[in-house]
Short mmCIF file of C-alpha atoms in Angstrom, two decimals:
data_model
loop_
_atom_site.label_atom_id
_atom_site.label_comp_id
_atom_site.label_asym_id
_atom_site.label_seq_id
_atom_site.Cartn_x
_atom_site.Cartn_y
_atom_site.Cartn_z
CA MET A 1 -47.54 30.41 -24.69
CA THR A 2 -49.33 33.74 -25.14
CA ASP A 3 -50.32 32.72 -28.68
CA GLN A 4 -51.67 29.45 -27.29
CA ALA A 5 -53.72 31.29 -24.68
CA ASN A 6 -55.16 33.64 -27.31
CA SER A 7 -55.99 30.67 -29.50
CA LEU A 8 -57.82 28.99 -26.65
CA ARG A 9 -59.84 32.11 -26.05
CA ARG A 10 -60.87 32.26 -29.70
CA LYS A 11 -62.08 28.65 -29.53
CA MET A 12 -64.49 29.39 -26.70
CA LYS A 13 -67.93 29.62 -28.27
CA THR A 14 -70.11 30.19 -25.20
CA PRO A 15 -70.41 33.84 -24.14
CA HIS A 16 -69.58 34.57 -20.52
CA PRO A 17 -70.35 37.52 -18.29
CA THR A 18 -67.68 40.19 -18.12
CA ARG A 19 -66.90 39.42 -14.52
CA GLY A 20 -66.08 35.79 -15.19
CA ALA A 21 -66.31 32.81 -12.85
CA ARG A 22 -67.24 33.00 -9.20
CA THR A 23 -64.48 31.68 -6.93
CA ILE A 24 -65.36 29.78 -3.75
CA ALA A 25 -62.73 28.66 -1.21
CA PHE A 26 -63.58 25.61 0.88
CA ILE A 27 -61.64 25.88 4.14
CA SER A 28 -61.44 24.31 7.58
CA GLY A 29 -59.66 25.12 10.79
CA LYS A 30 -58.37 21.57 11.21
CA GLY A 31 -57.89 18.49 9.09
CA GLY A 32 -60.13 15.46 9.07
CA VAL A 33 -63.49 17.23 9.00
CA GLY A 34 -64.39 16.09 5.46
CA LYS A 35 -63.78 19.38 3.65
CA SER A 36 -62.39 17.86 0.44
CA ASN A 37 -65.24 15.37 0.22
CA ILE A 38 -67.77 18.17 0.58
CA SER A 39 -66.09 20.42 -1.98
CA LEU A 40 -66.04 17.49 -4.43
CA ASN A 41 -69.69 16.56 -4.01
CA PHE A 42 -70.78 20.22 -3.94
CA SER A 43 -69.02 20.65 -7.30
CA LEU A 44 -70.86 17.65 -8.72
CA GLU A 45 -74.20 19.03 -7.54
CA LEU A 46 -73.47 22.34 -9.27
CA ILE A 47 -72.69 20.45 -12.48
CA ARG A 48 -76.02 18.62 -12.21
CA ARG A 49 -77.64 22.06 -12.24
CA ASN A 50 -75.96 22.89 -15.55
CA LYS A 51 -73.17 24.95 -14.03
CA LYS A 52 -69.69 24.82 -15.51
CA VAL A 53 -67.34 23.97 -12.66
CA VAL A 54 -63.63 23.35 -12.17
CA LEU A 55 -62.39 22.02 -8.84
CA PHE A 56 -58.92 23.31 -8.02
CA ASP A 57 -57.03 21.26 -5.42
CA LEU A 58 -54.98 23.81 -3.45
CA ASP A 59 -54.24 21.57 -0.49
CA VAL A 60 -50.51 22.00 -1.04
CA GLY A 61 -48.57 18.80 -0.47
CA MET A 62 -51.65 16.92 0.77
CA GLY A 63 -53.97 17.14 -2.23
CA ASN A 64 -56.45 14.29 -2.21
CA ILE A 65 -59.19 15.09 -4.73
CA ASN A 66 -57.64 12.60 -7.14
CA ILE A 67 -57.58 10.00 -4.34
CA LEU A 68 -61.27 10.52 -3.60
CA LEU A 69 -61.92 10.06 -7.33
CA GLY A 70 -59.62 7.05 -7.69
CA LEU A 71 -57.83 8.73 -10.59
CA GLN A 72 -54.17 9.30 -11.35
CA PRO A 73 -53.68 12.76 -12.87
CA LYS A 74 -51.41 13.12 -15.88
CA ASN A 75 -50.42 16.62 -14.85
CA THR A 76 -50.68 18.74 -11.71
CA ILE A 77 -50.40 22.43 -10.97
CA VAL A 78 -46.65 21.81 -10.53
CA ASP A 79 -46.37 21.13 -14.26
CA LEU A 80 -47.90 24.50 -15.03
CA PHE A 81 -44.66 26.11 -13.89
CA ASN A 82 -42.08 23.36 -14.32
CA GLU A 83 -43.15 22.45 -17.84
CA GLN A 84 -44.74 25.80 -18.79
CA LEU A 85 -47.95 23.99 -19.67
CA SER A 86 -51.17 25.78 -20.39
CA ILE A 87 -53.56 25.48 -17.47
CA ILE A 88 -55.92 23.79 -19.93
CA GLU A 89 -53.42 20.94 -20.14
CA THR A 90 -53.51 20.46 -16.36
CA ILE A 91 -57.28 19.99 -16.27
CA GLU A 92 -58.29 16.40 -15.58
CA LYS A 93 -61.72 14.91 -16.20
CA GLY A 94 -63.67 13.17 -13.48
CA PRO A 95 -67.15 11.66 -13.29
CA GLU A 96 -70.16 13.45 -14.77
CA GLY A 97 -67.93 15.86 -16.65
CA LEU A 98 -66.20 17.19 -13.56
CA ALA A 99 -63.09 19.21 -14.39
CA TYR A 100 -60.42 19.31 -11.73
CA ILE A 101 -56.82 20.42 -11.33
CA ALA A 102 -54.69 18.16 -9.17
CA GLY A 103 -52.72 19.71 -6.35
CA GLY A 104 -49.03 19.79 -5.60
CA THR A 105 -46.42 22.24 -4.43
CA GLY A 106 -46.62 24.47 -7.49
CA LEU A 107 -48.20 27.37 -5.62
CA SER A 108 -46.68 26.72 -2.19
CA ARG A 109 -44.20 29.59 -2.62
CA PHE A 110 -46.40 31.83 -4.71
CA LEU A 111 -45.45 34.96 -2.78
CA GLU A 112 -41.74 34.37 -3.47
CA MET A 113 -42.19 33.64 -7.17
CA LYS A 114 -40.58 35.82 -9.79
CA GLN A 115 -42.95 38.36 -11.30
CA ALA A 116 -42.75 36.59 -14.66
CA ASP A 117 -44.07 33.38 -13.07
CA LYS A 118 -46.87 35.27 -11.34
CA ASP A 119 -47.83 36.96 -14.59
CA PHE A 120 -47.87 33.57 -16.30
CA PHE A 121 -50.21 32.23 -13.60
CA TYR A 122 -52.49 35.28 -13.95
CA GLU A 123 -52.70 34.78 -17.70
CA GLN A 124 -53.48 31.09 -17.35
CA PHE A 125 -55.97 31.53 -14.52
CA GLU A 126 -57.86 34.09 -16.58
CA LEU A 127 -58.63 31.31 -19.04
CA LEU A 128 -60.46 29.45 -16.27
CA THR A 129 -62.56 32.49 -15.43
CA GLU A 130 -63.68 32.62 -19.06
CA MET A 131 -64.44 28.91 -19.33
CA TYR A 132 -66.32 28.21 -16.09
CA ASP A 133 -69.13 29.56 -13.97
CA TYR A 134 -67.51 28.43 -10.72
CA ILE A 135 -63.93 27.81 -9.66
CA ILE A 136 -63.91 25.80 -6.43
CA PHE A 137 -60.73 25.96 -4.34
CA ASP A 138 -60.19 23.01 -2.02
CA MET A 139 -57.78 24.66 0.41
CA GLY A 140 -55.59 22.88 2.93
CA ALA A 141 -56.65 22.83 6.58
CA GLY A 142 -55.56 25.87 8.56
CA ILE A 143 -53.85 28.89 7.05
CA THR A 144 -50.42 29.44 5.56
CA GLU A 145 -49.20 32.79 4.26
CA THR A 146 -49.78 31.68 0.68
CA SER A 147 -53.16 30.05 1.25
CA LEU A 148 -54.36 33.18 3.06
CA PHE A 149 -53.80 35.19 -0.13
CA PHE A 150 -55.96 32.81 -2.15
CA ILE A 151 -58.66 32.74 0.51
CA LEU A 152 -58.78 36.54 0.79
CA ALA A 153 -58.99 36.86 -2.99
CA ALA A 154 -61.89 34.41 -3.31
CA ASP A 155 -65.42 35.71 -3.80
CA GLU A 156 -66.80 33.51 -1.03
CA CYS A 157 -65.70 31.02 1.63
CA MET A 158 -67.28 27.79 2.80
CA VAL A 159 -66.07 26.92 6.30
CA VAL A 160 -66.46 23.21 7.03
CA THR A 161 -66.47 22.01 10.61
CA THR A 162 -67.83 19.22 12.77
CA GLY A 163 -69.59 19.48 16.10
CA GLU A 164 -66.46 18.63 18.09
CA PRO A 165 -65.40 21.50 20.38
CA THR A 166 -61.89 21.59 18.90
CA ALA A 167 -63.25 21.77 15.35
CA ILE A 168 -65.66 24.56 16.28
CA THR A 169 -62.88 26.50 18.02
CA ASP A 170 -60.57 26.07 15.03
CA ALA A 171 -63.33 27.18 12.64
CA TYR A 172 -63.83 30.34 14.69
CA SER A 173 -60.07 30.99 14.71
CA MET A 174 -59.98 30.50 10.95
CA ILE A 175 -62.72 33.07 10.41
CA LYS A 176 -61.02 35.45 12.84
CA GLN A 177 -57.77 35.23 10.85
CA ILE A 178 -59.63 36.00 7.64
CA THR A 179 -61.45 39.02 9.04
CA SER A 180 -58.39 40.35 10.90
CA ASN A 181 -56.53 40.32 7.57
CA GLY A 182 -59.19 42.37 5.83
CA GLY A 183 -61.39 39.63 4.42
CA THR A 184 -64.89 40.90 3.68
CA MET A 185 -66.23 38.13 1.45
CA PRO A 186 -69.42 36.24 2.35
CA ILE A 187 -68.65 33.30 4.66
CA HIS A 188 -70.88 30.22 4.79
CA LEU A 189 -70.88 27.50 7.46
CA ILE A 190 -71.35 23.77 6.88
CA LEU A 191 -71.42 21.29 9.75
CA ASN A 192 -70.32 17.80 8.74
CA ARG A 193 -70.88 14.43 10.44
CA ALA A 194 -73.81 15.66 12.47
CA ARG A 195 -75.24 13.03 14.80
CA SER A 196 -78.71 14.60 14.78
CA GLN A 197 -80.64 17.53 13.37
CA GLY A 198 -80.33 19.04 16.83
CA GLU A 199 -76.73 19.92 16.01
CA SER A 200 -78.04 22.73 13.84
CA THR A 201 -78.00 24.70 17.09
CA THR A 202 -74.21 24.37 17.02
CA LEU A 203 -74.08 26.41 13.82
CA LYS A 204 -76.47 28.98 15.24
CA GLN A 205 -74.34 29.31 18.37
CA LEU A 206 -71.19 29.70 16.28
CA GLN A 207 -72.96 32.30 14.15
CA LYS A 208 -73.97 34.18 17.31
CA VAL A 209 -70.44 34.14 18.75
CA ILE A 210 -68.97 35.38 15.45
CA ARG A 211 -71.56 38.15 15.28
CA GLN A 212 -70.82 39.20 18.86
CA PHE A 213 -67.02 39.11 18.86
CA LEU A 214 -66.05 39.61 15.21
CA GLN A 215 -68.94 41.91 14.28
CA ILE A 216 -69.62 40.12 11.00
CA GLU A 217 -72.47 38.03 9.69
CA VAL A 218 -71.90 34.46 8.54
CA TYR A 219 -74.42 32.26 6.78
CA PRO A 220 -75.15 28.69 7.97
CA LEU A 221 -75.89 26.54 4.93
CA GLY A 222 -76.82 23.34 6.72
CA LEU A 223 -75.45 20.13 8.10
CA ILE A 224 -74.46 16.77 6.67
CA PRO A 225 -75.21 13.75 8.87
CA GLU A 226 -72.85 11.01 9.94
CA ASP A 227 -73.38 8.44 7.21
CA LYS A 228 -71.85 5.00 6.70
CA HIS A 229 -72.26 5.42 2.96
CA VAL A 230 -69.62 8.17 2.99
CA VAL A 231 -67.03 5.78 4.42
CA GLN A 232 -67.99 3.12 1.89
CA ALA A 233 -67.75 5.65 -0.95
CA VAL A 234 -64.29 6.81 0.16
CA ILE A 235 -63.08 3.20 0.27
CA ARG A 236 -64.48 2.62 -3.22
CA GLN A 237 -63.05 6.00 -4.35
CA ILE A 238 -66.41 7.15 -5.65
CA PRO A 239 -68.02 10.48 -4.67
CA TYR A 240 -70.81 9.67 -2.23
CA SER A 241 -73.40 11.64 -4.20
CA ILE A 242 -72.74 9.16 -7.04
CA PHE A 243 -72.18 6.08 -4.86
CA ASN A 244 -75.68 6.33 -3.39
CA GLU A 245 -77.70 9.40 -4.32
CA LYS A 246 -80.39 8.45 -1.78
CA ALA A 247 -77.96 8.24 1.14
CA PRO A 248 -78.47 10.82 3.91
CA ALA A 249 -75.19 12.62 3.15
CA ALA A 250 -75.98 12.75 -0.57
CA ARG A 251 -79.42 14.20 0.07
CA SER A 252 -77.93 16.77 2.43
CA ILE A 253 -75.25 18.01 0.02
CA LYS A 254 -78.00 18.35 -2.59
CA GLN A 255 -80.05 20.48 -0.18
CA ILE A 256 -77.00 22.58 0.73
CA THR A 257 -76.25 23.24 -2.94
CA GLU A 258 -79.85 24.19 -3.64
CA SER A 259 -79.88 26.47 -0.61
CA TYR A 260 -76.66 28.13 -1.76
CA LEU A 261 -77.95 28.72 -5.29
CA HIS A 262 -81.31 29.95 -4.01
CA ASN A 263 -79.65 32.58 -1.82
CA GLU A 264 -76.78 33.34 -4.21
CA THR A 265 -78.54 36.31 -5.73
CA ASP A 266 -78.78 37.93 -2.30
CA ILE A 267 -75.02 38.42 -2.33
CA THR A 268 -73.99 40.78 -5.09
CA LEU A 269 -70.45 40.55 -6.38
CA THR A 270 -70.61 43.10 -9.16
CA ASP A 271 -69.20 45.88 -7.01
CA LYS A 272 -66.24 43.84 -5.80
CA PRO A 273 -62.98 43.22 -7.68
CA ALA A 274 -62.59 39.83 -9.32
CA PHE A 275 -60.14 37.21 -8.06
CA LEU A 276 -57.08 38.18 -10.08
CA LYS A 277 -57.47 41.86 -9.33
CA LYS A 278 -57.79 41.08 -5.63
CA ILE A 279 -54.65 38.92 -5.70
CA LYS A 280 -52.69 41.72 -7.32
CA ASN A 281 -54.07 44.28 -4.85
CA LEU A 282 -53.14 42.03 -1.95
CA LEU A 283 -49.58 41.72 -3.21
CA ARG A 284 -49.41 45.49 -3.41
CA GLY A 285 -50.81 45.81 0.10
CA LYS A 286 -53.94 47.58 -1.08
CA LEU A 287 -56.59 45.21 0.27
#
């Protein structure tokens, strides 16, 4: 398997920066807020801007990226360990050249894995960092011990919420858990299913509360309106930015992606350890 990994590296013709891919974890405090749909369409918008992207479904046991795409994956992350496949062999192809890795329970007990299995994962994941500009993690709702490790190791977090009081409260609790466990990565806020532009004040209020009680700065990226086209796209199993690119939700995710890329250079990552190093430091209790 090591020979195969080295061979794959030699086949890569495009030079990449030393640091490798940027990792972004899409998270939510509760289920049903549209996080997976947003991570999927955000990934597609990055691809349309000539970014190399792989979408990694880490919603353990409830992965639904393949459902949103209407595709049946040949392999999942489970097969990486059970069959000792290269991570390249687990990559599926979606619309517009989207690369994604289907979820499963393969990483659900990552912390209890034997060191040899962890080392194998590190080796395979490093291939992704050399192949792509962005690795998007679609995390499960809430936090488990394992998912917390992946969130804390990510370069950035996108917290998806709706305007419902319970969703806002859960989003705040999610951010509090991250910061109380030492997370210092940039955190962005996206409000989904907004009923009006006036709900942008909800994000500002949440930002103010977080600043006051958690003493950190978060970055509102924008809101996505309630849109019947999203429901229709889910039923048809087509990403809504493809289903109707002029739909309100599709226009909004485009604006959010452009806003993210425009402000991306304001957040330097060069002085922070990359994902794999952070994972290893976390396991050693050094982060």
